[in-house]
Amino acid sequence: MSQKVLLSSKEINIILHRLACQLLENHVDFKDTVLIGIQPRGIFVAQRLTKILLEEYKVKHIDLGFLDITFYRDDFRRGEKTLEATKTKINFLVEDKKVVLIDDVLYTGRSINAALTALQSFGRPKEVELLTLIDRRFSRHLPIQPNYRGRQVDAINNEKVKVMWEENEGEDIIYLINR
């Protein structure tokens, strides 16, 4: 098993700032927009973007939520290991709002499909966009594409993208691992 650094901490920070600028360009004051990080790993991207938008770009208020998709996944009962649910925290209405779903890696599209289904429990959004830090473009099983992408990666099926966050693993770094 070998691994190669895809993005360093500095590169991740640059990409997060670019994504924040793209969001700001399209949503200006975030009055009618909510950000929702997909549990478990999309929440780190969502929290970082929210912090950048609030502190560095002086957006006054952003509704940030976390969405657990465990029981909406189409592979929920397929594996040997028992899946553990995380917490959904959406303390606002999504009805008639622009929703930006945020995840760390877009791979097959199945997680996003599950997130779209789970989101319906909270109302009918006016519009849904997808932001992903890493887009594995040749691995899609469903016709799902991001509106905002940090980096596009051409990883083949025996390769894995591993995103590590300082809050969780002690450093910000993204690896391409060859299994």
CSV table of C-alpha atoms in Angstrom, one decimal:
chain,number,residue,atom,x,y,z
A,1,MET,CA,0.0,0.0,0.0
A,2,SER,CA,1.5,3.3,-1.0
A,3,GLN,CA,0.2,6.9,-0.5
A,4,LYS,CA,0.9,10.2,-2.3
A,5,VAL,CA,0.0,13.6,-0.9
A,6,LEU,CA,-2.7,15.1,-3.1
A,7,LEU,CA,-3.1,18.4,-1.1
A,8,SER,CA,-1.1,19.9,1.7
A,9,SER,CA,-2.5,22.0,4.5
A,10,LYS,CA,-1.6,25.2,2.7
A,11,GLU,CA,-3.3,23.9,-0.6
A,12,ILE,CA,-6.4,22.9,1.4
A,13,ASN,CA,-6.6,26.4,2.9
A,14,ILE,CA,-6.2,28.1,-0.5
A,15,ILE,CA,-9.0,25.9,-2.0
A,16,LEU,CA,-11.3,26.5,1.0
A,17,HIS,CA,-10.9,30.3,0.5
A,18,ARG,CA,-11.6,29.9,-3.2
A,19,LEU,CA,-14.8,27.9,-2.5
A,20,ALA,CA,-15.8,30.5,0.1
A,21,CYS,CA,-15.4,33.3,-2.6
A,22,GLN,CA,-17.5,31.3,-5.1
A,23,LEU,CA,-20.2,30.8,-2.5
A,24,LEU,CA,-20.1,34.5,-1.6
A,25,GLU,CA,-20.3,35.4,-5.3
A,26,ASN,CA,-23.5,33.3,-5.8
A,27,HIS,CA,-25.2,33.9,-2.4
A,28,VAL,CA,-24.0,37.4,-1.3
A,29,ASP,CA,-25.5,37.8,2.1
A,30,PHE,CA,-26.8,34.2,2.7
A,31,LYS,CA,-30.2,35.5,3.7
A,32,ASP,CA,-32.0,32.8,1.7
A,33,THR,CA,-29.2,30.2,1.7
A,34,VAL,CA,-28.3,27.5,4.2
A,35,LEU,CA,-25.2,25.3,4.4
A,36,ILE,CA,-25.6,21.7,5.3
A,37,GLY,CA,-22.6,19.4,6.0
A,38,ILE,CA,-23.1,15.8,5.3
A,39,GLN,CA,-22.1,13.6,8.3
A,40,PRO,CA,-19.6,12.5,9.2
A,41,ARG,CA,-16.8,14.2,7.2
A,42,GLY,CA,-18.6,16.9,5.2
A,43,ILE,CA,-19.1,18.8,8.5
A,44,PHE,CA,-15.4,19.7,8.7
A,45,VAL,CA,-15.6,21.3,5.2
A,46,ALA,CA,-18.8,23.1,6.1
A,47,GLN,CA,-17.5,24.4,9.5
A,48,ARG,CA,-14.3,25.7,7.9
A,49,LEU,CA,-16.2,27.4,5.1
A,50,THR,CA,-18.6,29.0,7.6
A,51,LYS,CA,-15.7,30.2,9.7
A,52,ILE,CA,-14.0,31.8,6.7
A,53,LEU,CA,-17.2,33.5,5.5
A,54,LEU,CA,-18.1,34.9,8.9
A,55,GLU,CA,-14.6,35.9,10.1
A,56,GLU,CA,-12.7,36.9,6.9
A,57,TYR,CA,-15.5,38.0,4.6
A,58,LYS,CA,-17.7,39.5,7.3
A,59,VAL,CA,-21.0,37.7,6.3
A,60,LYS,CA,-23.3,38.6,9.2
A,61,HIS,CA,-25.2,35.3,9.6
A,62,ILE,CA,-25.0,31.8,8.1
A,63,ASP,CA,-27.4,28.9,8.9
A,64,LEU,CA,-25.2,25.9,9.3
A,65,GLY,CA,-26.6,22.4,9.8
A,66,PHE,CA,-25.4,18.8,9.8
A,67,LEU,CA,-27.2,16.0,8.1
A,68,ASP,CA,-26.9,12.3,8.9
A,69,ILE,CA,-27.6,10.0,5.9
A,70,THR,CA,-26.9,6.6,7.5
A,71,PHE,CA,-30.4,5.2,7.2
A,72,TYR,CA,-31.0,6.7,3.8
A,73,ARG,CA,-28.0,5.0,2.1
A,74,ASP,CA,-28.9,2.3,-0.4
A,75,ASP,CA,-26.1,0.1,1.0
A,76,PHE,CA,-27.4,0.4,4.6
A,77,ARG,CA,-28.0,-3.3,5.1
A,78,ARG,CA,-25.5,-4.7,2.7
A,79,GLY,CA,-22.3,-4.7,4.7
A,80,GLU,CA,-21.1,-7.0,7.4
A,81,LYS,CA,-20.3,-4.2,9.8
A,82,THR,CA,-23.1,-2.4,11.6
A,83,LEU,CA,-23.4,1.2,10.6
A,84,GLU,CA,-23.6,3.8,13.4
A,85,ALA,CA,-25.7,6.9,12.9
A,86,THR,CA,-24.3,10.3,13.7
A,87,LYS,CA,-26.4,13.3,14.7
A,88,THR,CA,-28.5,15.5,12.4
A,89,LYS,CA,-28.6,19.1,13.5
A,90,ILE,CA,-30.7,21.3,11.4
A,91,ASN,CA,-32.2,24.1,13.6
A,92,PHE,CA,-33.8,26.1,10.8
A,93,LEU,CA,-36.3,25.6,8.0
A,94,VAL,CA,-35.1,24.6,4.5
A,95,GLU,CA,-38.5,25.3,3.0
A,96,ASP,CA,-38.0,27.7,0.0
A,97,LYS,CA,-34.3,28.2,0.9
A,98,LYS,CA,-31.3,27.6,-1.3
A,99,VAL,CA,-29.4,24.7,0.2
A,100,VAL,CA,-25.8,24.0,-0.3
A,101,LEU,CA,-25.0,20.4,0.5
A,102,ILE,CA,-21.3,20.0,1.5
A,103,ASP,CA,-19.2,16.9,1.5
A,104,ASP,CA,-15.5,16.1,1.5
A,105,VAL,CA,-15.2,13.6,-1.4
A,106,LEU,CA,-17.7,12.9,-4.2
A,107,TYR,CA,-17.1,9.4,-5.3
A,108,THR,CA,-20.1,7.3,-6.6
A,109,GLY,CA,-22.8,9.9,-5.9
A,110,ARG,CA,-24.7,7.5,-3.6
A,111,SER,CA,-24.1,9.6,-0.5
A,112,ILE,CA,-25.4,12.7,-2.2
A,113,ASN,CA,-28.4,10.7,-3.4
A,114,ALA,CA,-29.1,9.7,0.2
A,115,ALA,CA,-28.6,13.3,1.4
A,116,LEU,CA,-31.1,14.5,-1.1
A,117,THR,CA,-33.6,11.9,0.2
A,118,ALA,CA,-32.9,12.8,3.8
A,119,LEU,CA,-33.2,16.5,3.1
A,120,GLN,CA,-36.8,16.1,2.0
A,121,SER,CA,-37.7,15.3,5.7
A,122,PHE,CA,-36.9,19.0,6.5
A,123,GLY,CA,-39.0,20.6,3.8
A,124,ARG,CA,-38.8,21.5,0.1
A,125,PRO,CA,-35.8,23.7,-0.7
A,126,LYS,CA,-36.1,26.3,-3.5
A,127,GLU,CA,-32.8,25.0,-4.9
A,128,VAL,CA,-30.1,22.5,-3.9
A,129,GLU,CA,-26.4,22.9,-4.8
A,130,LEU,CA,-23.5,20.6,-4.1
A,131,LEU,CA,-20.0,21.6,-2.9
A,132,THR,CA,-17.3,19.0,-2.6
A,133,LEU,CA,-13.7,19.4,-1.6
A,134,ILE,CA,-12.6,16.4,-3.8
A,135,ASP,CA,-14.4,15.3,-7.0
A,136,ARG,CA,-13.4,11.7,-8.1
A,137,ARG,CA,-14.9,12.3,-11.6
A,138,PHE,CA,-14.4,8.8,-13.1
A,139,SER,CA,-16.1,6.8,-10.3
A,140,ARG,CA,-19.8,8.0,-10.6
A,141,HIS,CA,-22.6,5.5,-10.4
A,142,LEU,CA,-25.3,8.2,-10.5
A,143,PRO,CA,-25.6,11.3,-12.7
A,144,ILE,CA,-24.5,13.7,-9.9
A,145,GLN,CA,-22.1,16.6,-10.4
A,146,PRO,CA,-20.9,19.3,-8.0
A,147,ASN,CA,-21.7,23.0,-8.5
A,148,TYR,CA,-18.5,23.8,-6.6
A,149,ARG,CA,-15.4,21.6,-6.5
A,150,GLY,CA,-12.1,22.1,-4.7
A,151,ARG,CA,-10.0,19.7,-6.8
A,152,GLN,CA,-10.9,17.1,-9.4
A,153,VAL,CA,-9.0,13.9,-9.0
A,154,ASP,CA,-8.7,11.1,-11.6
A,155,ALA,CA,-8.4,8.2,-9.1
A,156,ILE,CA,-9.0,4.6,-10.3
A,157,ASN,CA,-11.1,2.1,-8.4
A,158,ASN,CA,-8.3,0.5,-6.4
A,159,GLU,CA,-7.2,4.0,-5.2
A,160,LYS,CA,-8.8,5.7,-2.2
A,161,VAL,CA,-8.8,9.4,-1.3
A,162,LYS,CA,-8.2,10.0,2.4
A,163,VAL,CA,-9.0,13.4,3.8
A,164,MET,CA,-7.5,14.2,7.2
A,165,TRP,CA,-8.6,17.1,9.3
A,166,GLU,CA,-6.6,18.8,12.1
A,167,GLU,CA,-9.7,18.5,14.4
A,168,ASN,CA,-9.8,14.7,13.9
A,169,GLU,CA,-6.5,13.4,12.9
A,170,GLY,CA,-4.1,16.2,14.0
A,171,GLU,CA,-3.3,17.6,10.6
A,172,ASP,CA,-5.0,18.9,7.4
A,173,ILE,CA,-3.8,16.7,4.5
A,174,ILE,CA,-5.3,14.7,1.7
A,175,TYR,CA,-3.7,11.5,0.4
A,176,LEU,CA,-4.3,9.3,-2.6
A,177,ILE,CA,-3.8,5.7,-1.3
A,178,ASN,CA,-3.1,2.8,-3.6
A,179,ARG,CA,-4.5,-0.3,-2.0
